[in-house]
Each structure stands twice: as structure tokens, then as C-alpha cells.
Amino acid sequence: MSKNFIANDSQELYLFDLELASATVNQGLAVDEDGGQMYASQVYNELGGRYQSFVLTRTSLGGKKIDSMIFKNGGHGTSFGIEKEGGKVYIWTNMLDVDSSDNLKTQWLCRVPYLANTTISISDSRVQKIKEFPNAKRYQSPFTDPKNGLIALRITDTTGSSRFSELEVYNISDVKKGNFNNKLYTYKFTATMNESVLQGLALDNTDFYVTFGQSASDFHLFRVNLTNGSLTEQIKRPFGYAPDGAFVEGFGEPEGLFLYTDPNTGFKTLLTVIVGDAVGRRRQRLFALSSNVGVQKFIGLAAEAVQRVPLTRPDNKAKRVNNSVKSISEIMEPGSYYMTTVEGDRMTDHPMKGVAGWWLYVSGGDSGNGKSYGRHQILARNSGVYGTMFVRTVSSSGKTSPWFELSMQKK
């Protein structure tokens, strides 16, 4: 079995949703293979101004959000690159330089240390301005192949009536010094590529991967051999359907792309994001294209990402409250619980002690951070004679509303 990725032999596998900072569509994707972390970009519209900004979210390899960073006037976030140096992660990105009236002065290829929970602009001293692109009609965005020390610049020219894109590949070590004389590879997009909607970009040594399609129903993946410019493989078919055979809420857009190489085994897996669901609640669905057993690593992570909070015990009986719990507000895990009279009397915030056992129903959390979140609680008396029920909310900080007793009538 080859460790290389072979597109024509690959299978499509949904892995898990990425937990990202914004509800907007994913744009770019990169993986710190040694560190076991992913980075994903999204347009960020909350800073205002004339030009776009983007937010970069760092997640675990299993897609769980760790933190994020905002690049003011960083553009659309179509692609970006990462680099490891001295144990730190650096981000390669295009950034816009604007004047005090918010007019575009110029744009730069920049190198920026990843700074968790920080908003940064090109005027920050920590931003290294590497190469200027003064012509606004020649847009560029970088992406990297960290394991091979390579950086690629996708340059799109809109000077004329048609759009033309090309690729330039360099050693990161040269580019950091401002040396653009040692160009390793160049590639001019084909007419078909230039006429299509560009989505994902990825680099793996001499292989260039690029996807197109406004919708994932028009998904088109090309693999290019940069040494001679030949198209070695391509996949053109609908991609990323949900189990019902359609896109989630009718929306599917191909976005971030990255060729992952397992640092321990060398197996290669192509990762891409198919965004689904409605505006304001986009799902960033990570898919693998796999032609070998390397994808099993991600399948294992996907299995752990499956919701493993049972709402009842395995025998369908209600959960029981731990003896260490002293108040109902401490109970966060969603599900159905039963408390005996003695257990209910132990709760400092029980609204009616000493009368019976009680069923407790705890809702799923609200939009909190997954460790501390608001929830809804319902207490129902275990009695066939006295129908008694209370409801309340518990905020993410643990603050409780009063118990509200529901008016109940015998029928």
C-alpha cells in the first residue's frame, strides 16, 4: 500500500465538524503536523471599515476550538500558511495597509507570530512585512508546505477584462530574507481554472492541489505536478453530501484544503472543508479524501468527537445524582435524573422538600463554551395524586432564576 495520496483511488469520508470562532464560512485550512493542531480562517465582519478582516481559529487535531486570533484588514482569508520556528507558530498572510481615511495604500506579504486571543493589524511591530504588492489589481495570498519548508504565492491578476492566476513557489528560508530570486516552480492556471470559482489551495513538495466550485455539487479537484506543469489527477463530482443524500439545509460549499502527512507514519491524507447549513449557523464539516490507512487516525478522533453523553442509563432508567452533589444547580450534564426523597432533601436549592421523590430533566447547554454553559431545569414530583412541576434556568456563571411552579389542573 502506497503512503502517497492517490486521488483516483481515494474515498470520501466525513470526519467531524470544526469548532470555529465565527458563524461565517471557512476559507483556508492548515495543520501543524508535529504539534497536532489545525488552523482555519473565516471572514470576520465585526471590526467595520472598508476592507475585510479575517479570524484564524486554532483547534485540536480533532477539531475542538482552542483559541483564535483576528487579522484586521487581513483580507478575505482565502488562504494562509503556517511555519514553525523555535517552537512558535508563525502565520503567513496577505495584509492591507490603509490610511487614516481607510483608503487602501498598499498590500504586503506578512509573517506574524500566532498570538492567541489577539487582534492585530499591519501597523503592529510584531508584523514582519516581507514583500509589497502595490498594485491592488494583482491580489496575492500565500499558503505553505511546512514539512518541506516551502511557501507558495497564488497571484491573481484582474488588470484586464479576464481574471488570470498563477503560482510561484519558494523556500521559506529565502522568502524570510526577502530573497525572491530563487523561484523553485511556477504554474499558470489553465483557462478552465481561471473561469471557475477558486476554493482550496494545498502544497505537498512538488504536488499542487486546488479545488474549484461555487457549490460542492460542482466540486472539482486538480492535482498538478509542479516540476513539469502537468495535470496528473482530477476529481469532478458532487462532494460532501450529508447522510440524507443532500447538503445540510441545502447549502454546500467547498473551502479549506490541506494535504496532511502523518509525522510518525508518513501516510498522506487530503483534508477539505465542506461548509453546510444556513446563514448564521454554518457547519464547518471536515472531510478526508483517503487512499490508504492513514485516515484511521482521523477516524479515531472522529469517534471520540461523537456525542457520548447518554440521556439515561444503559437500561433506560434515569440517571442518579452523585452523592457529592449538594445543589441541583451543580447538575450540568443533560439528561433525565431521579432523586429519592432523601436525595432531594439534601439539595440546598430544592423548592419543595420532604414530600416525594422527584424527576429532574436537564436541557442541553446554550451558546456557552462547552465547559460552562446555561441550561434549563425541570423538576417533576413522583406522584400520581399531586401533579407538581417547577422550572428554572441556570446561567453559564451558575446564577439561577427563581423556581417557577407550573399551574396544573387534574383532568
XYZ file of C-alpha atoms in Angstrom:
411
model
C 0.000 0.000 0.000
C 1.375 3.368 -1.026
C 1.703 6.027 1.644
C 1.173 8.687 -1.013
C -2.210 10.208 -1.679
C -3.698 8.915 -4.932
C -6.762 10.892 -5.861
C -8.178 8.350 -8.298
C -8.092 5.637 -5.611
C -9.422 7.817 -2.812
C -12.607 7.516 -0.816
C -14.590 10.359 0.672
C -15.105 10.277 4.451
C -16.865 12.783 6.691
C -14.833 13.161 9.894
C -16.295 15.821 12.214
C -17.289 19.475 12.408
C -14.615 22.052 13.138
C -15.476 24.266 16.108
C -14.543 27.722 14.826
C -14.743 31.232 16.243
C -17.264 32.672 13.799
C -20.510 31.564 12.190
C -19.194 32.579 8.751
C -17.924 30.230 6.052
C -14.489 28.641 6.438
C -11.886 29.873 3.947
C -8.413 28.377 4.459
C -7.053 25.374 6.354
C -3.578 24.423 7.614
C -2.254 21.783 10.012
C 0.691 21.901 12.389
C 1.509 18.248 11.834
C 4.112 17.954 14.588
C 2.078 19.934 17.114
C -1.177 18.161 16.289
C -3.223 21.332 15.818
C -5.277 22.800 12.999
C -5.794 26.402 11.909
C -8.809 27.609 9.948
C -9.652 31.074 8.623
C -13.009 32.833 8.288
C -14.097 36.299 7.214
C -14.614 38.498 10.277
C -17.091 41.354 9.845
C -17.243 42.831 13.345
C -14.416 45.371 13.044
C -16.126 47.538 10.464
C -14.136 49.545 7.941
C -13.954 49.416 4.181
C -11.823 46.305 3.889
C -12.283 42.770 5.067
C -10.683 41.204 8.116
C -10.416 37.538 8.998
C -10.295 35.451 12.142
C -7.982 32.460 12.497
C -9.091 29.687 14.849
C -6.684 27.172 16.329
C -8.217 23.783 17.105
C -7.084 20.401 18.285
C -6.466 17.783 15.605
C -9.961 16.583 16.459
C -11.488 19.959 15.591
C -12.083 21.311 19.116
C -11.539 25.071 19.398
C -8.526 26.144 21.475
C -8.342 29.885 20.781
C -8.382 32.401 17.943
C -6.663 35.480 16.500
C -8.087 38.340 14.405
C -6.224 39.919 11.468
C -7.619 43.417 10.919
C -7.608 44.320 7.225
C -6.197 40.884 6.547
C -8.486 40.371 3.577
C -10.837 37.509 2.866
C -8.657 34.810 4.436
C -8.838 32.709 1.261
C -5.534 31.097 2.110
C -2.749 31.471 4.641
C 0.318 29.500 5.621
C 1.903 28.329 8.844
C 5.561 27.895 9.770
C 7.226 26.522 12.910
C 10.377 28.175 14.224
C 11.818 27.967 17.714
C 8.743 26.182 18.996
C 6.462 29.008 17.811
C 3.902 29.041 15.030
C 4.078 31.878 12.515
C 1.284 32.823 10.133
C 1.958 33.858 6.549
C -0.766 36.073 5.143
C -1.549 38.988 2.910
C -2.384 42.198 4.852
C -3.711 45.548 3.681
C -2.178 48.882 4.662
C -4.771 51.679 4.837
C -4.515 55.379 5.648
C -6.331 57.374 8.326
C -9.321 57.757 5.995
C -9.496 53.995 5.484
C -8.250 54.185 1.912
C -6.007 51.420 0.613
C -2.356 52.442 0.376
C -0.770 49.104 -0.490
C -0.683 45.423 0.462
C 2.052 43.240 1.874
C 3.008 39.615 2.256
C 3.453 39.353 6.016
C 4.792 36.950 8.610
C 3.115 37.170 12.019
C 3.563 35.087 15.200
C 0.337 33.365 16.179
C -0.935 35.342 19.189
C -3.905 33.716 20.880
C -6.907 35.947 21.606
C -5.281 38.972 19.969
C -6.396 41.405 17.265
C -3.523 42.585 15.095
C -3.079 44.981 12.179
C -0.215 45.677 9.810
C 0.941 48.607 11.967
C 1.786 46.287 14.858
C 5.538 45.958 15.451
C 5.200 42.164 15.595
C 4.127 42.051 11.944
C 7.020 41.397 9.557
C 6.348 42.998 6.173
C 8.137 40.793 3.669
C 7.090 41.828 0.163
C 4.930 44.678 -1.101
C 2.227 44.207 -3.696
C 1.346 47.812 -4.557
C -0.993 47.007 -7.455
C -4.463 46.379 -5.987
C -5.417 44.510 -9.161
C -2.757 41.885 -8.542
C -4.140 40.164 -5.474
C -1.990 37.537 -3.786
C -2.395 35.051 -0.956
C 0.160 32.609 0.467
C -0.022 29.019 1.664
C 2.745 26.736 2.885
C 4.066 23.207 2.980
C 5.717 23.400 6.427
C 7.286 19.940 6.456
C 9.183 20.692 3.245
C 9.941 24.324 4.095
C 8.027 25.688 1.099
C 5.769 28.673 0.556
C 3.529 29.280 -2.455
C 2.055 32.580 -3.601
C -1.178 32.475 -5.550
C -1.254 35.701 -7.547
C -4.442 36.707 -9.341
C -4.362 39.480 -11.926
C -7.586 41.388 -12.623
C -5.982 44.209 -14.630
C -7.697 43.225 -17.859
C -11.210 42.049 -18.644
C -10.390 38.478 -17.613
C -9.009 37.021 -14.400
C -5.698 35.174 -14.555
C -3.985 33.318 -11.726
C -0.537 31.858 -11.358
C 1.525 30.158 -8.691
C 5.063 30.871 -7.507
C 6.832 28.508 -5.093
C 9.860 29.396 -2.947
C 11.834 28.125 0.001
C 10.502 29.725 3.163
C 14.092 30.336 4.273
C 14.687 32.521 1.199
C 11.427 34.432 1.492
C 12.054 35.276 5.144
C 15.207 37.067 3.990
C 13.317 38.915 1.269
C 15.013 36.834 -1.418
C 12.591 36.117 -4.276
C 15.297 35.373 -6.847
C 15.373 31.633 -6.239
C 11.972 30.704 -7.623
C 11.550 26.915 -7.443
C 8.384 26.455 -9.508
C 5.846 28.487 -11.407
C 2.472 27.401 -12.675
C -0.083 29.302 -14.738
C -3.686 28.282 -14.172
C -5.475 26.744 -17.143
C -8.358 28.502 -18.885
C -10.799 26.167 -17.126
C -9.319 27.073 -13.741
C -9.399 30.809 -14.453
C -13.066 30.591 -15.411
C -14.011 28.661 -12.257
C -14.598 29.727 -8.659
C -11.378 29.104 -6.730
C -11.770 27.467 -3.303
C -8.973 25.412 -1.686
C -5.186 25.503 -2.164
C -2.621 22.988 -0.870
C 1.030 22.195 -1.487
C 2.915 18.933 -0.930
C 6.503 19.204 -2.160
C 6.147 19.120 -5.968
C 2.382 18.484 -5.931
C -0.079 21.368 -6.073
C -3.716 20.652 -5.143
C -6.505 23.091 -5.933
C -10.286 22.871 -5.744
C -12.988 24.819 -7.554
C -16.756 25.130 -7.481
C -19.172 27.711 -6.096
C -21.158 24.754 -4.780
C -19.893 21.374 -3.660
C -22.213 19.937 -6.302
C -19.620 21.290 -8.790
C -16.596 20.126 -6.772
C -13.504 19.876 -8.969
C -10.096 18.859 -7.602
C -6.906 19.144 -9.649
C -3.510 17.707 -8.834
C -0.623 19.399 -10.631
C 2.974 18.203 -10.921
C 4.920 21.443 -10.488
C 8.126 20.080 -11.987
C 6.575 19.976 -15.464
C 3.168 21.651 -15.033
C 1.203 18.530 -15.949
C -2.263 17.724 -14.578
C -1.702 14.305 -13.069
C -5.108 13.650 -11.486
C -8.506 15.230 -11.085
C -11.825 14.516 -9.418
C -15.006 16.148 -10.700
C -18.217 15.127 -8.956
C -20.575 16.295 -6.205
C -18.788 16.094 -2.868
C -19.751 16.313 0.797
C -23.365 15.213 0.940
C -24.968 14.592 4.347
C -26.428 11.129 5.140
C -29.773 12.087 3.580
C -28.076 12.495 0.194
C -28.270 16.298 0.160
C -26.261 19.190 1.543
C -27.056 20.377 5.058
C -30.051 22.734 4.764
C -29.422 22.834 1.022
C -26.045 24.573 1.338
C -22.685 23.026 0.499
C -19.544 24.973 -0.370
C -16.019 23.553 -0.730
C -13.455 25.582 1.171
C -10.177 24.904 3.046
C -7.734 22.304 1.708
C -4.604 20.737 3.207
C -2.502 17.668 2.376
C -1.791 16.085 5.772
C 1.269 13.854 6.223
C 1.380 11.866 9.438
C 4.727 12.786 11.055
C 5.104 9.284 12.510
C 3.978 7.019 9.663
C 4.308 9.160 6.537
C 0.800 8.302 5.325
C -0.854 11.143 3.409
C -4.488 12.268 3.620
C -6.110 15.156 1.788
C -8.375 17.192 4.078
C -11.043 19.599 2.894
C -13.915 21.510 4.464
C -17.439 21.388 3.046
C -19.497 24.116 4.697
C -23.173 23.401 5.272
C -26.298 24.728 6.999
C -27.971 28.127 6.971
C -26.547 31.639 7.373
C -25.648 32.367 10.985
C -25.193 28.724 11.925
C -22.772 27.371 9.323
C -21.333 23.921 9.941
C -17.659 23.520 9.005
C -17.715 19.821 8.045
C -14.230 18.324 7.720
C -13.860 15.593 5.093
C -10.965 13.335 4.209
C -10.045 12.047 0.794
C -8.102 8.900 1.581
C -6.368 6.216 -0.450
C -4.562 4.455 2.425
C -4.858 3.572 6.114
C -3.532 6.956 7.249
C -7.102 8.210 7.602
C -7.662 5.808 10.511
C -6.012 8.366 12.780
C -8.754 10.846 11.947
C -11.462 8.195 12.157
C -10.313 7.556 15.728
C -10.524 11.269 16.504
C -13.950 11.387 14.870
C -15.159 8.532 17.060
C -14.116 10.436 20.153
C -15.894 13.530 18.865
C -19.229 11.712 18.742
C -21.585 12.865 21.485
C -21.054 10.470 24.361
C -23.411 11.953 26.933
C -26.218 9.406 27.419
C -29.538 10.935 28.431
C -30.397 7.877 30.526
C -28.578 4.874 31.939
C -27.964 1.945 29.557
C -31.066 0.130 30.899
C -33.207 3.199 30.067
C -33.621 4.057 33.732
C -32.986 7.633 34.814
C -29.532 8.754 35.842
C -28.809 9.121 39.547
C -27.317 12.141 41.251
C -23.831 11.756 42.691
C -23.718 11.771 46.487
C -21.255 14.673 46.445
C -23.776 16.971 44.752
C -25.407 19.353 47.237
C -27.455 21.586 44.924
C -29.475 20.998 41.781
C -27.716 23.918 40.078
C -24.494 21.864 40.080
C -26.042 19.306 37.719
C -24.925 20.314 34.214
C -24.920 17.097 32.212
C -28.059 16.890 30.047
C -30.473 14.059 30.664
C -33.175 12.552 32.840
C -32.429 12.065 36.569
C -34.278 10.607 39.540
C -33.857 11.803 43.120
C -35.309 9.986 46.105
C -36.909 11.993 48.898
C -33.678 11.757 50.901
C -31.586 12.854 47.935
C -33.939 15.745 47.173
C -33.833 16.916 50.778
C -30.029 17.094 50.526
C -30.261 19.749 47.791
C -29.930 23.250 49.184
C -31.946 24.730 46.306
C -34.816 22.223 46.168
C -38.146 24.127 46.091
C -40.283 21.506 47.914
C -38.518 19.104 50.219
C -39.820 16.170 52.195
C -42.826 15.187 50.090
C -41.702 12.617 47.482
C -39.103 11.536 45.008
C -38.537 13.798 42.002
C -37.694 13.531 38.330
C -35.162 16.101 37.136
C -34.771 16.991 33.461
C -31.682 18.983 32.444
C -31.552 20.515 28.970
C -28.569 20.753 26.672
C -26.426 23.858 27.051
C -26.880 27.209 25.372
C -24.149 29.067 23.457
C -21.592 28.876 26.277
C -18.096 27.489 25.836
C -18.849 23.786 26.359
C -17.489 23.701 29.918
C -19.640 26.423 31.418
C -22.995 26.985 29.769
C -26.549 27.995 30.544
C -29.250 25.350 30.852
C -32.899 24.731 31.657
C -34.011 22.505 34.545
C -37.426 20.930 35.196
C -38.442 19.209 38.446
C -41.485 16.915 38.378
C -42.879 15.291 41.526
C -43.125 11.496 41.513
C -46.788 11.317 42.461
C -49.947 10.092 40.798
C -52.065 12.295 43.067
C -50.276 15.648 43.261
C -49.168 16.953 39.909
C -46.361 19.322 40.807
C -43.745 20.774 38.456
C -41.135 23.523 38.714
C -38.944 25.087 36.024
C -35.948 27.456 36.100
C -32.821 28.496 34.217
C -29.182 28.340 35.320
C -26.785 30.747 33.607
C -23.282 29.906 32.411
C -21.915 31.582 35.562
C -24.120 29.384 37.787
C -26.624 32.122 38.607
C -30.125 30.680 38.948
C -33.510 32.162 38.243
C -36.283 31.532 40.798
C -38.139 28.250 40.558
C -41.474 28.831 38.793
C -44.247 26.463 39.769
C -46.427 25.496 36.829
C -50.158 25.741 37.248
C -51.512 22.204 36.863
C -55.117 21.001 36.844
C -56.444 17.479 37.173
C -58.178 16.158 34.055
